[in-house]
Coordinates of C-alpha atoms and ligand atoms in Angstrom, one line a residue:
M1291 CA -65.7 -207.8 100.9
L1292 CA -68.2 -208.7 98.2
L1293 CA -69.1 -212.4 98.7
V1294 CA -71.7 -213.1 96.0
A1295 CA -71.2 -212.9 92.3
Q1296 CA -74.4 -211.4 90.9
A1297 CA -73.4 -211.8 87.3
A1298 CA -76.6 -212.6 85.3
V1299 CA -76.4 -215.3 82.7
S1300 CA -79.2 -215.7 80.0
V1301 CA -80.2 -219.2 79.3
C1302 CA -83.2 -221.1 77.8
H1303 CA -85.1 -223.4 80.1
A1304 CA -82.3 -223.7 82.6
S1305 CA -81.8 -226.9 84.6
G1306 CA -79.8 -227.4 87.7
V1307 CA -81.1 -224.1 89.0
I1308 CA -83.0 -222.9 92.1
R1309 CA -86.2 -221.1 91.5
P1310 CA -87.3 -219.4 94.8
G1311 CA -91.0 -220.0 95.5
D1312 CA -91.5 -222.6 92.8
P1313 CA -92.6 -226.2 93.6
W1314 CA -89.3 -228.1 94.3
A1315 CA -89.3 -231.8 93.4
D1316 CA -87.1 -234.6 94.8
N1317 CA -85.5 -237.4 92.7
R1318 CA -88.8 -239.2 92.6
G1319 CA -90.6 -236.2 91.2
Q1320 CA -92.4 -235.6 94.5
R1321 CA -92.6 -232.3 96.3
I1322 CA -89.8 -231.8 98.9
Q1323 CA -91.3 -232.0 102.4
A1324 CA -88.7 -230.3 104.5
H1325 CA -90.4 -227.2 105.9
G1326 CA -88.9 -225.1 108.7
G1327 CA -85.8 -227.1 107.9
G1328 CA -82.1 -227.2 108.2
I1329 CA -79.1 -228.3 106.3
T1330 CA -76.5 -230.7 107.9
F1331 CA -73.2 -231.0 106.0
W1332 CA -71.6 -234.3 106.8
N1333 CA -69.0 -236.3 105.0
G1334 CA -69.1 -234.2 101.9
V1335 CA -72.9 -234.5 101.5
Y1336 CA -75.7 -232.0 102.3
Y1337 CA -78.6 -233.4 104.2
W1338 CA -81.9 -231.4 104.3
F1339 CA -84.1 -232.1 107.3
G1340 CA -87.5 -230.5 107.8
E1341 CA -91.2 -230.9 108.7
D1342 CA -92.9 -233.4 106.4
R1343 CA -96.5 -232.2 106.0
R1344 CA -97.6 -234.4 103.1
P1345 CA -101.4 -235.0 103.2
S1346 CA -101.0 -238.8 103.2
N1347 CA -99.3 -238.8 106.6
D1348 CA -101.1 -240.3 109.6
P1349 CA -102.8 -237.2 111.1
E1350 CA -102.0 -238.5 114.7
K1351 CA -98.3 -238.5 114.0
R1352 CA -95.6 -235.9 113.2
Y1353 CA -93.0 -236.5 110.6
V1354 CA -89.5 -235.3 109.8
S1355 CA -88.0 -236.1 106.3
C1356 CA -84.4 -236.3 105.2
Y1357 CA -83.1 -235.5 101.7
S1358 CA -79.5 -235.6 100.5
S1359 CA -77.6 -233.7 97.8
R1360 CA -74.1 -232.9 96.7
D1361 CA -75.0 -229.7 94.9
L1362 CA -77.8 -228.2 97.1
V1363 CA -80.0 -228.3 94.0
H1364 CA -80.8 -232.0 93.2
W1365 CA -82.3 -233.7 96.3
K1366 CA -82.7 -237.4 96.8
F1367 CA -85.4 -238.5 99.2
R1368 CA -83.8 -240.7 101.9
R1369 CA -86.7 -241.4 104.2
Q1370 CA -89.0 -240.2 106.9
V1371 CA -86.5 -240.3 109.7
L1372 CA -89.1 -239.6 112.3
A1373 CA -92.8 -240.7 112.4
L1374 CA -93.6 -239.8 116.0
S1375 CA -96.7 -240.4 118.0
D1376 CA -97.6 -237.8 120.7
P1377 CA -94.7 -238.4 123.1
E1378 CA -95.8 -236.2 126.0
H1379 CA -99.6 -236.4 126.1
L1380 CA -99.8 -233.1 124.3
G1381 CA -103.3 -233.8 122.9
P1382 CA -105.0 -233.2 119.6
H1383 CA -103.1 -230.9 117.1
W1384 CA -99.8 -231.3 118.9
V1385 CA -96.9 -229.6 117.3
L1386 CA -93.4 -230.7 116.1
E1387 CA -91.7 -228.0 114.2
R1388 CA -88.3 -226.8 112.8
P1389 CA -86.3 -230.1 113.2
K1390 CA -82.5 -229.8 113.1
V1391 CA -79.9 -232.5 113.1
Y1392 CA -76.4 -232.3 114.6
P1393 CA -73.7 -235.0 114.0
N1394 CA -71.7 -235.7 117.1
A1395 CA -68.1 -236.7 116.2
G1396 CA -67.4 -237.9 119.8
T1397 CA -70.4 -240.2 120.3
H1398 CA -70.8 -241.1 116.6
R1399 CA -74.5 -240.3 117.0
F1400 CA -76.8 -237.9 115.2
V1401 CA -78.9 -235.8 117.5
L1402 CA -82.2 -234.3 116.3
Y1403 CA -83.7 -231.2 118.0
A1404 CA -87.2 -229.9 117.3
H1405 CA -89.8 -227.6 118.8
L1406 CA -92.4 -229.7 120.7
D1407 CA -95.7 -228.2 121.7
D1408 CA -99.4 -228.6 122.3
A1409 CA -102.0 -227.0 120.1
H1410 CA -101.9 -223.7 122.1
Y1411 CA -98.1 -223.5 122.1
K1412 CA -98.0 -223.6 125.9
F1413 CA -95.7 -226.6 126.4
A1414 CA -92.8 -224.6 124.8
R1415 CA -90.1 -227.2 124.9
V1416 CA -87.5 -228.8 122.7
M1417 CA -87.4 -232.5 122.0
V1418 CA -84.4 -234.6 121.4
A1419 CA -84.2 -237.8 119.3
V1420 CA -81.1 -239.8 118.4
S1421 CA -79.9 -242.2 115.6
D1422 CA -76.7 -244.1 114.8
R1423 CA -77.2 -243.2 111.1
I1424 CA -77.8 -239.8 109.7
D1425 CA -80.8 -241.0 107.7
G1426 CA -81.8 -243.7 110.2
D1427 CA -84.8 -244.1 112.5
Y1428 CA -84.5 -241.4 115.1
R1429 CA -85.5 -242.6 118.6
Y1430 CA -87.3 -240.2 120.9
V1431 CA -85.3 -239.5 124.1
K1432 CA -86.8 -236.6 126.0
S1433 CA -88.2 -233.1 126.0
F1434 CA -87.0 -230.2 128.1
R1435 CA -86.9 -226.4 128.5
P1436 CA -83.4 -225.3 127.5
L1437 CA -81.8 -223.4 130.3
G1438 CA -85.1 -223.8 132.1
E1439 CA -86.7 -221.3 129.7
E1440 CA -89.8 -221.5 127.4
S1441 CA -88.6 -222.4 124.0
R1442 CA -90.6 -222.1 120.7
D1443 CA -88.9 -221.6 117.3
I1444 CA -85.4 -223.1 117.2
G1445 CA -82.5 -222.7 114.9
Q1446 CA -79.2 -224.5 114.4
F1447 CA -75.6 -223.1 114.1
I1448 CA -72.3 -225.0 113.8
D1449 CA -69.3 -222.7 114.0
D1450 CA -66.1 -223.1 111.9
D1451 CA -64.4 -224.8 114.9
G1452 CA -67.2 -227.4 115.0
S1453 CA -68.9 -226.1 118.1
A1454 CA -72.6 -226.6 117.9
Y1455 CA -75.4 -224.3 119.1
L1456 CA -79.1 -224.2 119.5
I1457 CA -80.9 -220.9 118.9
F1458 CA -84.2 -220.7 120.7
E1459 CA -86.8 -218.0 121.1
S1460 CA -88.1 -217.4 124.6
R1461 CA -91.0 -215.1 124.8
P1462 CA -91.1 -214.3 128.6
T1463 CA -87.5 -213.0 128.4
G1464 CA -88.3 -210.7 125.4
G1465 CA -85.5 -212.3 123.4
F1466 CA -83.7 -215.4 122.2
F1467 CA -80.8 -217.5 123.3
I1468 CA -77.8 -218.9 121.6
A1469 CA -76.9 -222.0 123.6
R1470 CA -73.9 -224.3 123.0
L1471 CA -74.7 -228.0 123.1
T1472 CA -73.0 -230.0 125.8
G1473 CA -70.4 -232.6 124.8
D1474 CA -73.0 -235.4 124.2
Y1475 CA -75.4 -232.8 122.6
M1476 CA -78.1 -233.9 124.9
N1477 CA -78.3 -230.6 126.7
V1478 CA -77.3 -226.9 126.3
E1479 CA -75.4 -224.3 128.2
K1480 CA -75.8 -220.5 127.9
T1481 CA -73.6 -218.7 125.4
A1482 CA -75.5 -215.5 124.6
F1483 CA -78.9 -213.9 125.1
I1484 CA -80.1 -211.3 122.6
H1485 CA -82.7 -209.0 123.9
A1486 CA -84.8 -208.8 120.7
P1487 CA -88.2 -210.5 120.4
L1488 CA -87.4 -212.5 117.2
E1489 CA -88.0 -216.0 116.0
G1490 CA -86.9 -218.1 113.0
G1491 CA -83.4 -217.5 114.4
A1492 CA -80.5 -218.3 112.1
L1493 CA -76.7 -217.6 112.3
V1494 CA -73.7 -217.6 110.1
H1495 CA -70.0 -216.8 110.6
V1496 CA -68.2 -215.2 107.7
G1497 CA -64.7 -213.7 108.1
N1498 CA -64.5 -212.1 111.5
L1499 CA -68.3 -211.4 111.8
Y1500 CA -71.3 -213.3 113.1
Y1501 CA -74.6 -212.5 111.4
V1502 CA -77.9 -213.4 113.1
V1503 CA -81.2 -213.2 111.3
G1504 CA -84.7 -213.4 112.7
S1505 CA -88.3 -212.7 111.9
H1506 CA -90.8 -210.8 114.0
M1507 CA -93.5 -212.8 115.7
T1508 CA -96.5 -212.8 113.4
G1509 CA -97.2 -216.6 113.2
W1510 CA -97.4 -217.9 109.7
R1511 CA -97.7 -214.5 108.2
P1512 CA -94.5 -213.1 106.8
N1513 CA -92.9 -209.9 108.0
P1514 CA -89.7 -208.0 107.3
N1515 CA -86.9 -210.1 108.6
V1516 CA -83.9 -208.4 110.3
Y1517 CA -80.2 -209.0 111.1
A1518 CA -77.5 -207.9 113.4
T1519 CA -73.7 -208.5 113.6
A1520 CA -71.1 -209.1 116.3
T1521 CA -67.5 -210.2 116.4
S1522 CA -68.2 -212.8 119.0
L1523 CA -71.4 -214.8 119.8
A1524 CA -71.5 -213.3 123.3
G1525 CA -71.8 -209.9 121.7
S1526 CA -72.1 -207.0 121.9
W1527 CA -74.5 -207.3 119.0
S1528 CA -75.3 -204.3 116.7
E1529 CA -78.8 -202.9 116.2
F1530 CA -81.1 -204.9 114.0
K1531 CA -81.5 -203.7 110.5
D1532 CA -83.8 -204.8 107.7
L1533 CA -82.7 -207.7 105.5
A1534 CA -84.7 -206.4 102.5
P1535 CA -86.8 -203.2 101.9
P1536 CA -89.6 -203.5 104.5
E1537 CA -92.3 -203.0 101.8
A1538 CA -91.0 -206.2 100.2
N1539 CA -92.1 -208.1 103.3
N1540 CA -89.1 -210.4 103.0
Y1541 CA -90.6 -211.6 99.7
Q1542 CA -93.3 -213.4 101.7
S1543 CA -90.8 -215.7 103.4
Q1544 CA -89.6 -216.4 107.0
S1545 CA -86.0 -217.3 107.9
T1546 CA -85.1 -220.9 108.9
M1547 CA -81.4 -221.1 108.3
L1548 CA -78.3 -219.5 106.8
V1549 CA -76.1 -221.9 104.8
K1550 CA -72.5 -221.0 104.2
V1551 CA -70.8 -222.4 101.1
A1552 CA -67.1 -221.7 101.3
G1553 CA -65.7 -222.6 97.9
T1554 CA -62.3 -222.3 96.2
K1555 CA -63.2 -218.9 94.8
K1556 CA -65.9 -217.4 96.9
T1557 CA -68.0 -217.8 100.0
T1558 CA -71.7 -217.6 99.4
V1559 CA -74.3 -217.4 102.2
I1560 CA -77.7 -218.8 101.3
F1561 CA -80.8 -217.4 102.9
M1562 CA -83.1 -220.4 103.5
G1563 CA -86.7 -219.4 104.2
D1564 CA -90.2 -220.7 104.2
I1565 CA -93.1 -219.3 102.3
W1566 CA -95.8 -220.7 104.5
K1567 CA -99.3 -221.7 103.3
P1568 CA -101.1 -222.2 106.6
S1569 CA -104.2 -223.7 105.1
A1570 CA -102.2 -226.3 103.1
L1571 CA -98.8 -226.5 104.9
W1572 CA -97.6 -229.3 102.6
D1573 CA -97.8 -226.8 99.7
S1574 CA -95.6 -224.3 101.5
R1575 CA -92.7 -223.1 99.3
Y1576 CA -89.0 -222.5 99.9
L1577 CA -87.3 -219.2 99.2
W1578 CA -83.5 -219.8 98.9
M1579 CA -81.4 -216.9 97.7
P1580 CA -77.7 -216.0 97.9
L1581 CA -77.4 -213.0 100.2
D1582 CA -75.3 -209.9 99.4
V1583 CA -72.8 -209.7 102.2
N1584 CA -70.6 -206.7 102.3
G1585 CA -68.8 -206.1 105.6
D1586 CA -71.5 -205.6 108.3
E1587 CA -74.2 -205.2 105.6
M1588 CA -76.3 -208.1 104.6
K1589 CA -79.1 -207.9 102.0
L1590 CA -81.7 -210.3 100.7
P1591 CA -82.1 -209.5 97.0
P1592 CA -85.4 -209.9 95.1
P1593 CA -86.0 -213.6 94.4
Q1594 CA -84.7 -214.7 91.0
T1595 CA -83.7 -217.9 89.4
W1596 CA -80.0 -218.7 90.3
Q1597 CA -77.4 -221.3 90.1
L1598 CA -74.6 -222.4 92.5
D1599 CA -71.3 -224.1 92.1
V1600 CA -70.6 -225.6 95.4
K1601 CA -67.0 -226.3 94.5
T1602 CA -66.1 -222.7 93.7
G1603 CA -68.8 -221.2 95.9
E1604 CA -69.9 -219.0 93.1
A1605 CA -73.6 -218.1 92.8
S1606 CA -75.1 -216.3 89.7
T1607 CA -78.6 -215.2 88.9
I1608 CA -80.1 -216.4 85.7
V1609 CA -82.4 -214.7 83.2
E1610 CA -84.6 -217.4 81.6
V1611 CA -85.7 -216.6 78.1
D1612 CA -88.4 -218.6 76.2
Ligands
GAL2295 C1 -94.4 -219.1 113.4 C2 -93.3 -220.0 113.6 C3 -93.6 -221.3 112.9 C4 -95.0 -221.8 113.5 C5 -96.0 -220.8 113.4 C6 -97.3 -221.2 114.0 O1 -94.2 -217.9 114.0 O2 -92.1 -219.5 113.0 O3 -92.6 -222.2 113.0 O4 -94.8 -222.1 114.9 O5 -95.6 -219.6 114.0 O6 -98.2 -220.1 114.0

């Protein structure tokens, strides 16, 4: 099953394309601030939430920004949906990372999860904030340790049947959890534990297989990301394999989410990663590439300019000629 069209098209100065690693501007011409982010597809629109690290932010607060798009290429800045003061006396250099937003059809509320921590990453909790509008002001509700476990990097997964999951890395256990959200999305229950010390966890369901992707734990420094497959979330999961040749070092990026675009002709899975710049986080870049998915094989190809048709689901790489 070959899911991605890799036909290369030659064009001059292409527009409407994704250039992995290049600065990415919003509708105002400003750099998109949505690091460690996630995509929420709701009412036919894609919303991109992520860490807003712009230098003009109040250094005492932590920010989440929201952008919207119908084609995953052109992004309209909606607003900073969270501008939070230290909610748990975490102290200087406290941390809010990897925000993800879940729409709850039952409560008609939007529920934001993020990794909340102190400067030394010892607090190790998730935080929850809610809003009545997807791009509204999110109100801080609480922080907790999911399943009573330490939780650092989080990831988001919504299955084809609408069930919603939090993925969280839990160092003392030597692995990470996939935990289904409870009915109101304010808590989680255990679904699966994968005994592999990985973070940046991301999941996608294509055909009869689940694919999980994660990075090794090297902080902001990139490393070769890996993936495993299973026919059900509870497992059993295959051995982890490299997503790209190890010497490519994941093209300097770290996983944050896998986005499935199921079109009329094809299903494309987008690897959504961050190219971190620790000394200027606002300048961190995004590496989005369509993955080559073939049965239980998944490959991240070398970054190249590409375009996507969200209606047909077709992705094609582009050779730009001057
Ligand atoms: C990475 C993690 C990032 C951030 C960073 C801090 O491993 O994926 O989200 O927490 O460490 O060093």
